[in-house]
Amino acid sequence: MTTDPLSDALHILNARSTVSGAMKAGGKWCLQFPAPQGVKVNAAVRGGYWLLPDARDALPDVWIEEGDVVLFNGCHGFVMASEKGLPVENAHAAYRDSHDNSLVLGDGQDCFILGLHVRLDPDGVDFLTGVLPKMVRIRARDREAAILQWLLEQMIDEKNLNQPGKTVASNQLAQLMFVQVLRTYIANADAHERGWLQAIGDLHIGAALRHIHTTPAHAWTLAELAEKVAMSRTNFALQFRTKVGMPPLTYLQGWRMRLARRALRERDIPVSSLALELGYLSESAFSNAFKRHTGLSPRQFRLQARPTQERPQSDAGNPQQTVA
């Protein structure tokens, strides 16, 4: 593990960003998109559009301007339209006959939107989508948007120039864009808003998270963590729970379990060795904790997880991989 909780989380969750599609639109249009599988990022390269969130999200309709970048946490669907009140068309049906998942509506001159899709391991979807707001909007005029605009320009060049290695380069740029969106959100999050991502940016609680991530096998106590970040034990416990949403030692236990699930999926390490690696005094202590957390023993989890991991994954023919 590193001293960077965000990098650790994206690694453990196996977050993989790809360019999922594009849309050029002109005239009047209105598309209904279902909830995406995972996190989605849309960038308004040219022109703007109305974003009409799902009623369950309790968010207002918003006009997305040229240069804006929007992140969706994947919980609900939404509508994108040139104007309000138009008849709604199913986005999957519209994309079905598109070439290279690039849709053209009308003359395609008014609006150009590029979409990114962030895949997560199944047991990581609840974590990242749970700590993200339903929608994050980064405006083109925001101070941090300049980096996103540069990344967007590089992605457009890769798409247009068709050079060797364009798929790898595009996906690496997509990964950088996703990280930059998260960085911008962390930097600008409301100080009173509760959540793990906001906690990363906090002077004291962020430092505590870095200590946990650096040495998750250490037998941390509440008092020791509080001393590390120069806070009283009572104030530290209150602030950690307020900002992260759970007590420090509960977070430590949950983080160890995420490390364990990743190791059991990807490594041939014996359960007894993994138990010691994560700070448990015995294999039985680790196995009991793991079963309480997942409902499965470590060996049962490994048997169930590995066949899933070995199945080939492809975007081809997946109707979820549209621009939004």
Short mmCIF file of C-alpha atoms in Angstrom, two decimals, residues 75-316:
data_model
loop_
_atom_site.label_atom_id
_atom_site.label_comp_id
_atom_site.label_asym_id
_atom_site.label_seq_id
_atom_site.Cartn_x
_atom_site.Cartn_y
_atom_site.Cartn_z
CA CYS A 75 -27.31 4.75 -9.47
CA HIS A 76 -30.06 6.02 -11.79
CA GLY A 77 -30.70 6.89 -15.41
CA PHE A 78 -31.15 10.36 -16.89
CA VAL A 79 -32.22 12.26 -19.99
CA MET A 80 -30.04 14.38 -22.27
CA ALA A 81 -31.78 16.76 -24.65
CA SER A 82 -31.37 19.80 -26.86
CA GLU A 83 -34.38 21.36 -25.12
CA LYS A 84 -36.99 20.41 -22.56
CA GLY A 85 -40.36 18.92 -23.42
CA LEU A 86 -39.34 16.90 -26.48
CA PRO A 87 -40.48 13.30 -27.10
CA VAL A 88 -37.99 10.90 -25.51
CA GLU A 89 -36.09 8.34 -27.59
CA ASN A 90 -34.40 5.27 -26.13
CA ALA A 91 -30.62 5.79 -26.21
CA HIS A 92 -29.82 2.08 -26.60
CA ALA A 93 -32.00 1.87 -29.67
CA ALA A 94 -30.35 4.97 -31.12
CA TYR A 95 -26.85 3.59 -30.56
CA ARG A 96 -27.63 0.09 -31.80
CA ASP A 97 -26.81 0.88 -35.44
CA SER A 98 -24.05 3.42 -34.77
CA HIS A 99 -20.51 2.87 -36.04
CA ASP A 100 -17.79 2.46 -33.41
CA ASN A 101 -20.34 3.53 -30.77
CA SER A 102 -20.35 7.05 -32.21
CA LEU A 103 -23.86 8.40 -32.68
CA VAL A 104 -24.84 11.23 -35.03
CA LEU A 105 -28.21 12.95 -34.59
CA GLY A 106 -29.44 15.43 -37.20
CA ASP A 107 -26.58 17.29 -38.86
CA GLY A 108 -24.34 16.74 -35.82
CA GLN A 109 -23.21 20.36 -35.78
CA ASP A 110 -24.61 21.75 -32.52
CA CYS A 111 -23.21 19.46 -29.84
CA PHE A 112 -20.34 17.00 -29.43
CA ILE A 113 -20.20 14.84 -26.28
CA LEU A 114 -17.49 12.34 -25.38
CA GLY A 115 -18.28 9.58 -22.86
CA LEU A 116 -16.04 7.62 -20.50
CA HIS A 117 -16.98 4.49 -18.59
CA VAL A 118 -15.30 3.45 -15.33
CA ARG A 119 -15.48 -0.28 -14.61
CA LEU A 120 -15.10 -1.55 -11.07
CA ASP A 121 -14.77 -4.99 -9.57
CA PRO A 122 -18.20 -6.20 -8.41
CA ASP A 123 -17.46 -5.83 -4.70
CA GLY A 124 -16.08 -2.34 -5.29
CA VAL A 125 -19.11 -0.82 -7.00
CA ASP A 126 -20.90 -0.23 -3.71
CA PHE A 127 -17.83 1.49 -2.24
CA LEU A 128 -17.03 4.05 -4.94
CA THR A 129 -20.62 4.73 -5.99
CA GLY A 130 -21.48 5.04 -2.30
CA VAL A 131 -18.89 7.77 -1.66
CA LEU A 132 -19.68 9.75 -4.81
CA PRO A 133 -22.58 12.19 -5.11
CA LYS A 134 -25.24 11.27 -7.65
CA MET A 135 -23.72 13.85 -9.97
CA VAL A 136 -20.52 15.90 -9.98
CA ARG A 137 -20.35 18.81 -12.38
CA ILE A 138 -17.06 20.55 -13.14
CA ARG A 139 -17.63 23.78 -15.02
CA ALA A 140 -15.38 24.88 -17.84
CA ARG A 141 -14.68 28.10 -15.98
CA ASP A 142 -13.52 26.34 -12.79
CA ARG A 143 -9.85 26.76 -11.94
CA GLU A 144 -9.11 23.02 -12.14
CA ALA A 145 -10.88 22.58 -15.48
CA ALA A 146 -7.82 23.57 -17.52
CA ILE A 147 -6.20 20.16 -16.93
CA LEU A 148 -9.41 18.39 -17.96
CA GLN A 149 -9.59 20.47 -21.13
CA TRP A 150 -6.01 19.51 -22.03
CA LEU A 151 -6.78 15.82 -21.45
CA LEU A 152 -9.93 16.15 -23.53
CA GLU A 153 -8.01 17.70 -26.41
CA GLN A 154 -5.53 14.81 -26.34
CA MET A 155 -8.38 12.29 -26.38
CA ILE A 156 -9.97 14.00 -29.38
CA ASP A 157 -6.60 13.93 -31.18
CA GLU A 158 -6.25 10.21 -30.50
CA LYS A 159 -9.75 9.60 -31.84
CA ASN A 160 -9.20 11.66 -35.00
CA LEU A 161 -5.58 10.84 -35.91
CA ASN A 162 -6.06 7.06 -35.76
CA GLN A 163 -2.44 6.35 -34.89
CA PRO A 164 -1.08 2.95 -33.78
CA GLY A 165 -1.81 2.30 -30.12
CA LYS A 166 -4.73 4.72 -30.04
CA THR A 167 -6.90 2.44 -27.89
CA VAL A 168 -4.28 2.13 -25.15
CA ALA A 169 -3.47 5.84 -25.29
CA SER A 170 -7.14 6.84 -25.21
CA ASN A 171 -7.87 4.63 -22.22
CA GLN A 172 -4.85 5.94 -20.32
CA LEU A 173 -6.06 9.48 -20.95
CA ALA A 174 -9.54 8.43 -19.81
CA GLN A 175 -8.04 7.09 -16.58
CA LEU A 176 -6.22 10.38 -16.00
CA MET A 177 -9.43 12.32 -16.64
CA PHE A 178 -11.34 10.23 -14.11
CA VAL A 179 -8.64 10.78 -11.47
CA GLN A 180 -8.60 14.51 -12.20
CA VAL A 181 -12.38 14.71 -11.83
CA LEU A 182 -12.08 13.06 -8.41
CA ARG A 183 -9.22 15.37 -7.42
CA THR A 184 -11.28 18.40 -8.39
CA TYR A 185 -14.25 17.14 -6.42
CA ILE A 186 -12.07 16.49 -3.35
CA ALA A 187 -10.55 19.97 -3.59
CA ASN A 188 -13.91 21.72 -3.84
CA ALA A 189 -16.19 19.55 -1.70
CA ASP A 190 -18.25 21.31 0.94
CA ALA A 191 -16.42 21.16 4.25
CA HIS A 192 -19.62 20.01 5.97
CA GLU A 193 -20.39 17.28 3.44
CA ARG A 194 -19.80 13.80 4.83
CA GLY A 195 -18.02 11.17 2.80
CA TRP A 196 -14.81 9.22 2.33
CA LEU A 197 -13.61 11.28 -0.62
CA GLN A 198 -14.04 14.52 1.28
CA ALA A 199 -12.22 13.01 4.25
CA ILE A 200 -9.12 12.41 2.12
CA GLY A 201 -8.68 16.17 1.80
CA ASP A 202 -9.03 16.82 5.54
CA LEU A 203 -5.79 17.74 7.31
CA HIS A 204 -6.24 15.35 10.25
CA ILE A 205 -8.62 12.65 9.06
CA GLY A 206 -6.81 12.38 5.73
CA ALA A 207 -3.58 11.81 7.63
CA ALA A 208 -5.22 9.05 9.69
CA LEU A 209 -6.40 7.34 6.51
CA ARG A 210 -2.86 7.48 5.14
CA HIS A 211 -1.52 5.80 8.31
CA ILE A 212 -4.10 3.02 8.01
CA HIS A 213 -3.37 2.48 4.34
CA THR A 214 0.40 2.50 4.85
CA THR A 215 0.37 -0.21 7.53
CA PRO A 216 -3.03 -1.95 7.56
CA ALA A 217 -1.57 -4.94 9.46
CA HIS A 218 -0.58 -2.77 12.40
CA ALA A 219 -2.69 -3.28 15.54
CA TRP A 220 -4.01 0.28 15.48
CA THR A 221 -5.88 1.62 18.48
CA LEU A 222 -8.07 4.68 18.63
CA ALA A 223 -5.63 6.36 20.99
CA GLU A 224 -2.62 5.68 18.75
CA LEU A 225 -4.33 7.03 15.62
CA ALA A 226 -5.46 10.14 17.49
CA GLU A 227 -1.91 10.74 18.73
CA LYS A 228 -0.54 10.33 15.18
CA VAL A 229 -2.72 13.18 13.91
CA ALA A 230 -2.34 15.38 17.01
CA MET A 231 -5.96 15.23 18.16
CA SER A 232 -7.65 14.21 21.36
CA ARG A 233 -9.10 10.72 21.25
CA THR A 234 -12.68 11.96 21.69
CA ASN A 235 -12.44 14.67 19.05
CA PHE A 236 -10.67 12.36 16.62
CA ALA A 237 -13.30 9.64 16.99
CA LEU A 238 -16.09 12.18 16.47
CA GLN A 239 -14.48 13.85 13.45
CA PHE A 240 -13.56 10.55 11.80
CA ARG A 241 -17.07 9.17 12.18
CA THR A 242 -18.60 12.44 10.95
CA LYS A 243 -16.42 12.69 7.86
CA VAL A 244 -15.96 9.04 6.90
CA GLY A 245 -19.30 7.71 8.09
CA MET A 246 -17.94 5.02 10.42
CA PRO A 247 -15.56 4.68 13.41
CA PRO A 248 -11.79 4.44 12.70
CA LEU A 249 -11.41 0.79 13.70
CA THR A 250 -14.47 -0.19 11.67
CA TYR A 251 -12.84 1.47 8.67
CA LEU A 252 -9.60 -0.41 9.38
CA GLN A 253 -11.48 -3.72 9.48
CA GLY A 254 -13.32 -2.94 6.26
CA TRP A 255 -10.10 -1.93 4.50
CA ARG A 256 -8.41 -5.17 5.57
CA MET A 257 -11.35 -7.11 4.12
CA ARG A 258 -11.03 -5.28 0.80
CA LEU A 259 -7.33 -6.15 0.70
CA ALA A 260 -8.23 -9.74 1.53
CA ARG A 261 -10.82 -10.02 -1.26
CA ARG A 262 -8.35 -8.62 -3.79
CA ALA A 263 -5.64 -11.03 -2.65
CA LEU A 264 -7.96 -14.05 -2.76
CA ARG A 265 -9.07 -13.16 -6.28
CA GLU A 266 -5.62 -12.51 -7.70
CA ARG A 267 -2.96 -14.26 -5.63
CA ASP A 268 -2.18 -17.88 -4.73
CA ILE A 269 -1.15 -16.89 -1.21
CA PRO A 270 -2.16 -19.44 1.48
CA VAL A 271 -4.94 -18.25 3.76
CA SER A 272 -2.67 -18.61 6.78
CA SER A 273 -0.05 -16.31 5.21
CA LEU A 274 -2.69 -13.79 4.17
CA ALA A 275 -4.00 -13.71 7.74
CA LEU A 276 -0.57 -12.75 9.09
CA GLU A 277 -0.06 -10.25 6.26
CA LEU A 278 -3.25 -8.43 7.30
CA GLY A 279 -2.47 -8.36 11.00
CA TYR A 280 -4.46 -11.33 12.32
CA LEU A 281 -2.82 -13.55 14.93
CA SER A 282 -4.16 -16.77 13.46
CA GLU A 283 -5.82 -18.19 10.36
CA SER A 284 -8.99 -18.93 12.32
CA ALA A 285 -9.26 -15.34 13.57
CA PHE A 286 -8.95 -14.07 10.01
CA SER A 287 -11.36 -16.67 8.62
CA ASN A 288 -13.98 -15.83 11.22
CA ALA A 289 -13.68 -12.09 10.53
CA PHE A 290 -13.82 -12.68 6.78
CA LYS A 291 -16.93 -14.86 7.05
CA ARG A 292 -18.69 -12.29 9.24
CA HIS A 293 -17.92 -9.66 6.62
CA THR A 294 -18.73 -11.58 3.43
CA GLY A 295 -20.81 -14.57 4.49
CA LEU A 296 -18.20 -16.89 2.97
CA SER A 297 -15.01 -18.48 4.20
CA PRO A 298 -11.82 -17.30 2.44
CA ARG A 299 -11.61 -20.55 0.49
CA GLN A 300 -15.27 -20.37 -0.58
CA PHE A 301 -14.77 -16.78 -1.70
CA ARG A 302 -11.68 -17.71 -3.73
CA LEU A 303 -13.53 -20.54 -5.49
CA GLN A 304 -16.46 -18.27 -6.38
CA ALA A 305 -14.42 -15.20 -7.35
CA ARG A 306 -11.81 -16.68 -9.63
CA PRO A 307 -14.08 -18.13 -12.34
CA THR A 308 -15.72 -14.69 -12.63
CA GLN A 309 -12.35 -13.01 -12.94
CA GLU A 310 -11.29 -15.40 -15.70
CA ARG A 311 -14.26 -14.73 -17.94
CA PRO A 312 -13.34 -12.50 -20.91
CA GLN A 313 -14.69 -8.98 -20.64
CA SER A 314 -15.60 -7.01 -23.73
CA ASP A 315 -17.62 -3.91 -24.52
CA ALA A 316 -18.70 -5.44 -27.83
#
